């Protein structure tokens, strides 16, 4: 199967990907603690951006409430751990379906009732906000006081309970990002991928070509939501505290979409590149400000906003298509 | 032999305006049937009802022995009716090959078999050499043929063509006519077309239906229909017959 | 609780709702004409609110006195924004425009955060705790003035659209972009003008709203969402609809705050939004599809 996947890929792209992978695998060995946390953040947004990209880039549905799925994943796994001692990997088995169900709910409401485009985006925001306020009042998960995971200092990494050195999280997120990347590539080559493209390009024409657009849009939403919830689980066990206000907030949803938009919606490398560029630059900015002795909360967000603005105005297709042309690579889809 | 498509007393109203008024006709399998008439006569509305894009307010539509008037567009396509649009709409950002692939994938699970079939279809429609080009970059005649290719790739039993000759120069019209005739002859593909270009209608159609103000005013073989007085008065005029 | 309390709260809700309506009116005007979904609407309102706060702390000027200058300032801001930036996006895909405003909103919120800090701020006007009594009904002075001010500004706006040449030209643009161009209207300038007007609306609304509520930078997105709920409920593109929606939401919020916990009151607004989107997307008074 790997041979089949790799078959159509130009040599250059393959070597580039392998090279990057090797670098990524070796990274924790020679970057400092701080940089490691930055890399973790980059991978987190690359993964989540890739998941979001499935809904937007492939099926053409603009979701501005993806924080909903992160939050559901995080809270489910965390609550199960705190109240029943259930480990995160088992918790994921519960969290992912819950998130997928939420996605199906949003999708069903939207697609059955023909809520599309900007209205769909607003609907996703409203549902996420609903969840935010809901969880803020939900006693079982800590309400507004927050949900805290017991942190234990282990001498070694506990993979089953996700307790341990940041490097462990790094490799997990790296694996997830690679998996998401390969998975998306496989999807794009498949029948489902083609149908998504058709729906994205022209839904009416897609229907006239026999595609059950409702069905395939739902598939996109469910996969996207389920994938995103995994990031939520990692989030919960990495930070060890959850606040509804933070995790479901619209700021988070916007952060999720920044990477793919800057990198290039609908492309494979886009979310990864976008996340890398944005998060990397943002951290440099914060570090630069700190070096001058200035702590400006909000500066990073302003930076994100300006980046988003510049990309939308100047490079609306994202950075990756431009970069790919320069490097002589080309992805199949626009 | 029973008709492939039977439209029985179909009507459509838009808030008081009767767009299609109790139209009935039948299309025999393996034939080419044309619908003509002045603009606003209700031809595309009729098409949309057959294709499932809109639902009739009255009457029935039977395809291959089963009623399809309540089915949505994608189910109708899966039953075996392919269609093109009056304002041509191939998938603009995708390549010619991808466009055909999407049609081909309807009845084929594997992308490789679908691709082979797509290539076949593209060759028939003279588009194989352009398969790597984006649809949006094609000329109008090419885009029209691409839409036909996409519809054809779904292996339809009936092909609905909505003014597929519009905007084509005479040589391109002839080319399209030749392709359609070949498809009809070799594959036995039944074709139902809306046309204004009488040259094509006379060359292709075995039967013609004339619509005016939503109602059928004449039906029959082309030579008879073009000599029909009502048709001449309402639509054709005296000198237009090719 | 006695009926009096319900009534008082309800009236307070309606008055507040009038101001919401004014805010939403700006959004409706912008969408109805320029066809831009202004995702930075609430953020623009917070700009106005902070301007009013600055004016109050520097010169002790009552927000109502600052109404016109702030509205004018926001008008300029909106005009420049549309003329300089958004006009470039007229021909682009819908979600492109939307994301443009998402970016602008993000910038505004955080610039305000940097300038004014995250804590809530408000103005303490002399009449902050006064109230009027009519029979058994007690009305807060601030809410009454706010409601009246909102009505006045709205009336001025309606008059503008009805009776001036420019107003008519703008309405022509809304009905038919190409047609308006064909008869020689400078559509881009009119778009800028309209966005400016919408911004002025929201500026006025913000200044007035400061009498009733505090402001934090995070309030921006919350008000944007509220404006959307109102406008979609009332009907996107319908000016009377925005007012009707505003009053409805103001009332709902007030009653929900009374019957349930105040912090959950926006849940009801969102529930209404979801219902409207599903069942009657054109809103109570909307016409056709957006």
mmCIF file of C-alpha atoms in Angstrom, chain B residues 3-240:
data_model
loop_
_atom_site.group_PDB
_atom_site.id
_atom_site.type_symbol
_atom_site.label_atom_id
_atom_site.label_comp_id
_atom_site.label_asym_id
_atom_site.label_seq_id
_atom_site.Cartn_x
_atom_site.Cartn_y
_atom_site.Cartn_z
ATOM 1 C CA UNK B 3 -40.446 4.268 -23.664
ATOM 2 C CA UNK B 4 -37.313 4.959 -21.654
ATOM 3 C CA UNK B 5 -38.645 8.253 -20.375
ATOM 4 C CA UNK B 6 -42.314 9.050 -19.964
ATOM 5 C CA UNK B 7 -43.274 12.548 -18.976
ATOM 6 C CA UNK B 8 -46.947 12.644 -18.091
ATOM 7 C CA UNK B 9 -48.877 15.880 -17.652
ATOM 8 C CA UNK B 10 -46.070 17.599 -15.839
ATOM 9 C CA UNK B 11 -46.629 21.110 -14.523
ATOM 10 C CA UNK B 12 -44.629 23.683 -12.635
ATOM 11 C CA UNK B 13 -45.795 26.946 -11.184
ATOM 12 C CA UNK B 14 -43.748 29.767 -9.748
ATOM 13 C CA UNK B 15 -45.967 31.939 -7.588
ATOM 14 C CA UNK B 16 -48.779 32.293 -10.062
ATOM 15 C CA UNK B 17 -46.692 32.040 -13.203
ATOM 16 C CA UNK B 18 -47.203 28.745 -14.982
ATOM 17 C CA UNK B 19 -43.786 27.789 -16.272
ATOM 18 C CA UNK B 20 -44.673 24.323 -17.519
ATOM 19 C CA UNK B 21 -48.265 23.521 -18.357
ATOM 20 C CA UNK B 22 -49.287 19.867 -18.444
ATOM 21 C CA UNK B 23 -46.588 18.689 -20.796
ATOM 22 C CA UNK B 24 -46.515 15.060 -21.878
ATOM 23 C CA UNK B 25 -44.159 13.213 -24.153
ATOM 24 C CA UNK B 26 -42.237 9.967 -24.364
ATOM 25 C CA UNK B 27 -38.676 9.243 -25.405
ATOM 26 C CA UNK B 28 -37.978 5.857 -26.949
ATOM 27 C CA UNK B 29 -34.713 4.169 -25.993
ATOM 28 C CA UNK B 30 -31.881 4.656 -28.429
ATOM 29 C CA UNK B 31 -33.390 7.761 -30.001
ATOM 30 C CA UNK B 32 -32.529 11.423 -29.985
ATOM 31 C CA UNK B 33 -35.349 13.710 -28.931
ATOM 32 C CA UNK B 34 -35.213 17.489 -29.130
ATOM 33 C CA UNK B 35 -37.185 20.161 -27.288
ATOM 34 C CA UNK B 36 -37.325 23.551 -28.937
ATOM 35 C CA UNK B 37 -39.156 26.779 -28.344
ATOM 36 C CA UNK B 38 -38.639 30.458 -27.659
ATOM 37 C CA UNK B 39 -36.837 31.674 -24.546
ATOM 38 C CA UNK B 40 -38.937 31.434 -21.457
ATOM 39 C CA UNK B 41 -40.968 28.583 -22.893
ATOM 40 C CA UNK B 42 -40.197 26.395 -19.917
ATOM 41 C CA UNK B 43 -37.639 24.074 -21.500
ATOM 42 C CA UNK B 44 -34.973 24.283 -18.821
ATOM 43 C CA UNK B 45 -37.624 24.151 -16.110
ATOM 44 C CA UNK B 46 -38.821 20.914 -17.654
ATOM 45 C CA UNK B 47 -35.268 19.610 -17.741
ATOM 46 C CA UNK B 48 -34.724 20.511 -14.123
ATOM 47 C CA UNK B 49 -37.763 18.497 -13.155
ATOM 48 C CA UNK B 50 -36.609 15.464 -15.102
ATOM 49 C CA UNK B 51 -33.110 15.737 -13.655
ATOM 50 C CA UNK B 52 -34.410 16.111 -10.114
ATOM 51 C CA UNK B 53 -33.161 19.622 -9.439
ATOM 52 C CA UNK B 54 -36.719 20.763 -8.895
ATOM 53 C CA UNK B 55 -39.931 18.929 -8.238
ATOM 54 C CA UNK B 56 -43.012 19.075 -10.439
ATOM 55 C CA UNK B 57 -46.199 20.509 -9.025
ATOM 56 C CA UNK B 58 -48.242 17.983 -10.926
ATOM 57 C CA UNK B 59 -47.900 15.010 -13.215
ATOM 58 C CA UNK B 60 -45.444 12.168 -13.263
ATOM 59 C CA UNK B 61 -42.048 11.352 -14.661
ATOM 60 C CA UNK B 62 -41.268 7.704 -15.285
ATOM 61 C CA UNK B 63 -37.804 6.518 -16.202
ATOM 62 C CA UNK B 64 -37.052 2.906 -17.113
ATOM 63 C CA UNK B 65 -40.379 1.927 -15.673
ATOM 64 C CA UNK B 66 -39.984 3.690 -12.311
ATOM 65 C CA UNK B 67 -41.191 7.035 -11.089
ATOM 66 C CA UNK B 68 -38.463 9.550 -10.481
ATOM 67 C CA UNK B 69 -40.332 12.808 -9.993
ATOM 68 C CA UNK B 70 -39.807 12.848 -6.257
ATOM 69 C CA UNK B 71 -36.120 12.007 -6.371
ATOM 70 C CA UNK B 72 -33.312 14.511 -5.740
ATOM 71 C CA UNK B 73 -30.746 15.200 -8.434
ATOM 72 C CA UNK B 74 -28.086 12.820 -7.226
ATOM 73 C CA UNK B 75 -30.478 9.874 -7.022
ATOM 74 C CA UNK B 76 -31.762 10.619 -10.513
ATOM 75 C CA UNK B 77 -28.227 10.565 -11.803
ATOM 76 C CA UNK B 78 -27.592 7.264 -10.118
ATOM 77 C CA UNK B 79 -30.694 5.864 -11.834
ATOM 78 C CA UNK B 80 -29.050 6.615 -15.128
ATOM 79 C CA UNK B 81 -29.758 10.160 -16.230
ATOM 80 C CA UNK B 82 -26.795 12.435 -16.914
ATOM 81 C CA UNK B 83 -27.174 16.122 -17.579
ATOM 82 C CA UNK B 84 -25.376 19.257 -18.640
ATOM 83 C CA UNK B 85 -26.272 22.811 -17.687
ATOM 84 C CA UNK B 86 -27.399 25.706 -19.803
ATOM 85 C CA UNK B 87 -24.624 27.884 -18.405
ATOM 86 C CA UNK B 88 -21.773 25.432 -18.634
ATOM 87 C CA UNK B 89 -20.312 24.424 -15.294
ATOM 88 C CA UNK B 90 -17.503 21.953 -15.239
ATOM 89 C CA UNK B 91 -15.496 21.956 -12.005
ATOM 90 C CA UNK B 92 -13.368 24.999 -12.735
ATOM 91 C CA UNK B 93 -10.399 24.475 -10.459
ATOM 92 C CA UNK B 94 -9.950 20.821 -11.371
ATOM 93 C CA UNK B 95 -8.239 19.331 -14.371
ATOM 94 C CA UNK B 96 -10.056 17.872 -17.332
ATOM 95 C CA UNK B 97 -9.085 14.426 -16.165
ATOM 96 C CA UNK B 98 -10.362 15.040 -12.649
ATOM 97 C CA UNK B 99 -13.656 16.273 -14.020
ATOM 98 C CA UNK B 100 -14.132 13.081 -15.965
ATOM 99 C CA UNK B 101 -12.879 11.019 -13.009
ATOM 100 C CA UNK B 102 -15.577 12.387 -10.786
ATOM 101 C CA UNK B 103 -18.197 11.229 -13.208
ATOM 102 C CA UNK B 104 -16.499 7.878 -13.659
ATOM 103 C CA UNK B 105 -16.206 7.282 -9.925
ATOM 104 C CA UNK B 106 -19.949 7.144 -9.570
ATOM 105 C CA UNK B 107 -20.126 3.509 -10.550
ATOM 106 C CA UNK B 108 -16.518 2.500 -9.967
ATOM 107 C CA UNK B 109 -15.010 2.167 -6.513
ATOM 108 C CA UNK B 110 -11.377 2.060 -7.543
ATOM 109 C CA UNK B 111 -9.650 5.141 -8.830
ATOM 110 C CA UNK B 112 -7.606 3.179 -11.339
ATOM 111 C CA UNK B 113 -10.584 1.645 -13.106
ATOM 112 C CA UNK B 114 -12.303 5.010 -12.936
ATOM 113 C CA UNK B 115 -9.306 6.701 -14.473
ATOM 114 C CA UNK B 116 -9.220 4.200 -17.334
ATOM 115 C CA UNK B 117 -12.888 4.797 -18.024
ATOM 116 C CA UNK B 118 -12.428 8.564 -17.743
ATOM 117 C CA UNK B 119 -9.659 8.421 -20.312
ATOM 118 C CA UNK B 120 -11.925 6.448 -22.625
ATOM 119 C CA UNK B 121 -14.626 9.053 -22.363
ATOM 120 C CA UNK B 122 -12.187 11.902 -22.842
ATOM 121 C CA UNK B 123 -10.899 10.281 -26.004
ATOM 122 C CA UNK B 124 -14.396 10.071 -27.408
ATOM 123 C CA UNK B 125 -14.936 13.717 -26.678
ATOM 124 C CA UNK B 126 -11.588 14.750 -28.142
ATOM 125 C CA UNK B 127 -10.299 15.969 -24.825
ATOM 126 C CA UNK B 128 -7.721 13.347 -23.964
ATOM 127 C CA UNK B 129 -4.782 15.529 -25.002
ATOM 128 C CA UNK B 130 -5.939 18.302 -22.724
ATOM 129 C CA UNK B 131 -6.499 16.111 -19.726
ATOM 130 C CA UNK B 132 -3.955 17.892 -17.534
ATOM 131 C CA UNK B 133 -5.368 21.350 -18.121
ATOM 132 C CA UNK B 134 -7.583 23.118 -15.647
ATOM 133 C CA UNK B 135 -11.194 23.315 -16.725
ATOM 134 C CA UNK B 136 -11.328 27.047 -16.133
ATOM 135 C CA UNK B 137 -8.539 27.573 -18.663
ATOM 136 C CA UNK B 138 -10.354 25.827 -21.497
ATOM 137 C CA UNK B 139 -12.206 27.488 -24.349
ATOM 138 C CA UNK B 140 -15.978 27.435 -24.307
ATOM 139 C CA UNK B 141 -16.369 24.587 -26.821
ATOM 140 C CA UNK B 142 -13.912 22.518 -24.810
ATOM 141 C CA UNK B 143 -15.722 23.232 -21.592
ATOM 142 C CA UNK B 144 -18.973 22.177 -23.167
ATOM 143 C CA UNK B 145 -17.480 18.925 -24.323
ATOM 144 C CA UNK B 146 -15.999 18.471 -20.858
ATOM 145 C CA UNK B 147 -19.394 18.773 -19.266
ATOM 146 C CA UNK B 148 -20.705 16.187 -21.689
ATOM 147 C CA UNK B 149 -17.728 13.982 -20.847
ATOM 148 C CA UNK B 150 -18.378 14.267 -17.154
ATOM 149 C CA UNK B 151 -22.021 13.357 -17.603
ATOM 150 C CA UNK B 152 -21.116 10.548 -19.971
ATOM 151 C CA UNK B 153 -18.615 9.114 -17.521
ATOM 152 C CA UNK B 154 -21.476 8.324 -15.157
ATOM 153 C CA UNK B 155 -22.668 5.693 -17.663
ATOM 154 C CA UNK B 156 -26.081 7.187 -18.197
ATOM 155 C CA UNK B 157 -28.865 5.553 -20.148
ATOM 156 C CA UNK B 158 -30.298 8.962 -20.917
ATOM 157 C CA UNK B 159 -28.312 12.108 -21.507
ATOM 158 C CA UNK B 160 -29.953 15.501 -20.988
ATOM 159 C CA UNK B 161 -28.230 18.273 -22.918
ATOM 160 C CA UNK B 162 -29.281 21.843 -22.237
ATOM 161 C CA UNK B 163 -28.368 24.081 -25.161
ATOM 162 C CA UNK B 164 -25.056 22.398 -25.582
ATOM 163 C CA UNK B 165 -24.523 24.059 -28.952
ATOM 164 C CA UNK B 166 -25.031 27.609 -27.698
ATOM 165 C CA UNK B 167 -22.095 29.839 -28.416
ATOM 166 C CA UNK B 168 -20.389 27.385 -30.736
ATOM 167 C CA UNK B 169 -19.287 28.295 -34.211
ATOM 168 C CA UNK B 170 -20.683 26.176 -37.066
ATOM 169 C CA UNK B 171 -17.587 23.970 -37.324
ATOM 170 C CA UNK B 172 -17.692 23.308 -33.590
ATOM 171 C CA UNK B 173 -21.405 22.627 -33.783
ATOM 172 C CA UNK B 174 -20.786 20.053 -36.489
ATOM 173 C CA UNK B 175 -18.102 18.448 -34.368
ATOM 174 C CA UNK B 176 -20.446 18.160 -31.406
ATOM 175 C CA UNK B 177 -23.211 16.831 -33.622
ATOM 176 C CA UNK B 178 -20.874 14.164 -34.969
ATOM 177 C CA UNK B 179 -19.852 13.122 -31.467
ATOM 178 C CA UNK B 180 -23.437 12.912 -30.270
ATOM 179 C CA UNK B 181 -24.512 10.968 -33.311
ATOM 180 C CA UNK B 182 -21.684 8.528 -32.784
ATOM 181 C CA UNK B 183 -22.585 8.058 -29.124
ATOM 182 C CA UNK B 184 -26.166 7.439 -30.085
ATOM 183 C CA UNK B 185 -25.345 5.010 -32.843
ATOM 184 C CA UNK B 186 -22.581 3.019 -31.210
ATOM 185 C CA UNK B 187 -23.727 2.944 -27.621
ATOM 186 C CA UNK B 188 -27.448 3.274 -28.157
ATOM 187 C CA UNK B 189 -27.316 6.251 -25.835
ATOM 188 C CA UNK B 190 -30.674 7.988 -25.614
ATOM 189 C CA UNK B 191 -30.357 11.743 -25.835
ATOM 190 C CA UNK B 192 -32.842 14.421 -24.893
ATOM 191 C CA UNK B 193 -31.717 17.851 -25.902
ATOM 192 C CA UNK B 194 -32.877 21.417 -25.620
ATOM 193 C CA UNK B 195 -31.671 23.378 -28.583
ATOM 194 C CA UNK B 196 -32.008 26.672 -30.349
ATOM 195 C CA UNK B 197 -29.522 25.789 -33.068
ATOM 196 C CA UNK B 198 -31.889 24.346 -35.680
ATOM 197 C CA UNK B 199 -28.975 23.062 -37.721
ATOM 198 C CA UNK B 200 -28.199 20.628 -34.918
ATOM 199 C CA UNK B 201 -31.822 19.762 -34.262
ATOM 200 C CA UNK B 202 -32.463 18.841 -37.876
ATOM 201 C CA UNK B 203 -29.259 16.824 -38.015
ATOM 202 C CA UNK B 204 -29.823 14.854 -34.847
ATOM 203 C CA UNK B 205 -33.374 14.560 -33.700
ATOM 204 C CA UNK B 206 -35.750 11.777 -34.588
ATOM 205 C CA UNK B 207 -38.568 13.585 -32.819
ATOM 206 C CA UNK B 208 -39.078 17.184 -31.787
ATOM 207 C CA UNK B 209 -41.308 18.723 -29.140
ATOM 208 C CA UNK B 210 -42.122 22.409 -29.342
ATOM 209 C CA UNK B 211 -42.886 24.357 -26.164
ATOM 210 C CA UNK B 212 -44.446 27.786 -26.015
ATOM 211 C CA UNK B 213 -45.448 29.546 -22.823
ATOM 212 C CA UNK B 214 -44.957 26.292 -20.984
ATOM 213 C CA UNK B 215 -47.289 24.234 -23.139
ATOM 214 C CA UNK B 216 -46.585 21.730 -25.896
ATOM 215 C CA UNK B 217 -47.782 23.100 -29.228
ATOM 216 C CA UNK B 218 -46.381 20.502 -31.581
ATOM 217 C CA UNK B 219 -44.636 17.157 -31.570
ATOM 218 C CA UNK B 220 -43.348 14.906 -34.296
ATOM 219 C CA UNK B 221 -40.510 14.265 -36.699
ATOM 220 C CA UNK B 222 -38.447 17.396 -37.417
ATOM 221 C CA UNK B 223 -39.621 17.942 -41.009
ATOM 222 C CA UNK B 224 -43.236 17.999 -39.931
ATOM 223 C CA UNK B 225 -42.686 20.195 -36.928
ATOM 224 C CA UNK B 226 -40.810 22.901 -38.789
ATOM 225 C CA UNK B 227 -43.659 23.173 -41.271
ATOM 226 C CA UNK B 228 -46.241 23.470 -38.505
ATOM 227 C CA UNK B 229 -47.889 26.863 -38.698
ATOM 228 C CA UNK B 230 -48.147 27.456 -34.997
ATOM 229 C CA UNK B 231 -44.482 26.643 -34.605
ATOM 230 C CA UNK B 232 -43.502 28.989 -37.396
ATOM 231 C CA UNK B 233 -45.560 31.798 -35.957
ATOM 232 C CA UNK B 234 -44.431 31.447 -32.406
ATOM 233 C CA UNK B 235 -40.792 30.596 -32.857
ATOM 234 C CA UNK B 236 -39.173 29.702 -36.114
ATOM 235 C CA UNK B 237 -40.159 32.390 -38.538
ATOM 236 C CA UNK B 238 -40.195 31.540 -42.181
ATOM 237 C CA UNK B 239 -36.570 31.574 -43.294
ATOM 238 C CA UNK B 240 -34.779 29.837 -40.468
#
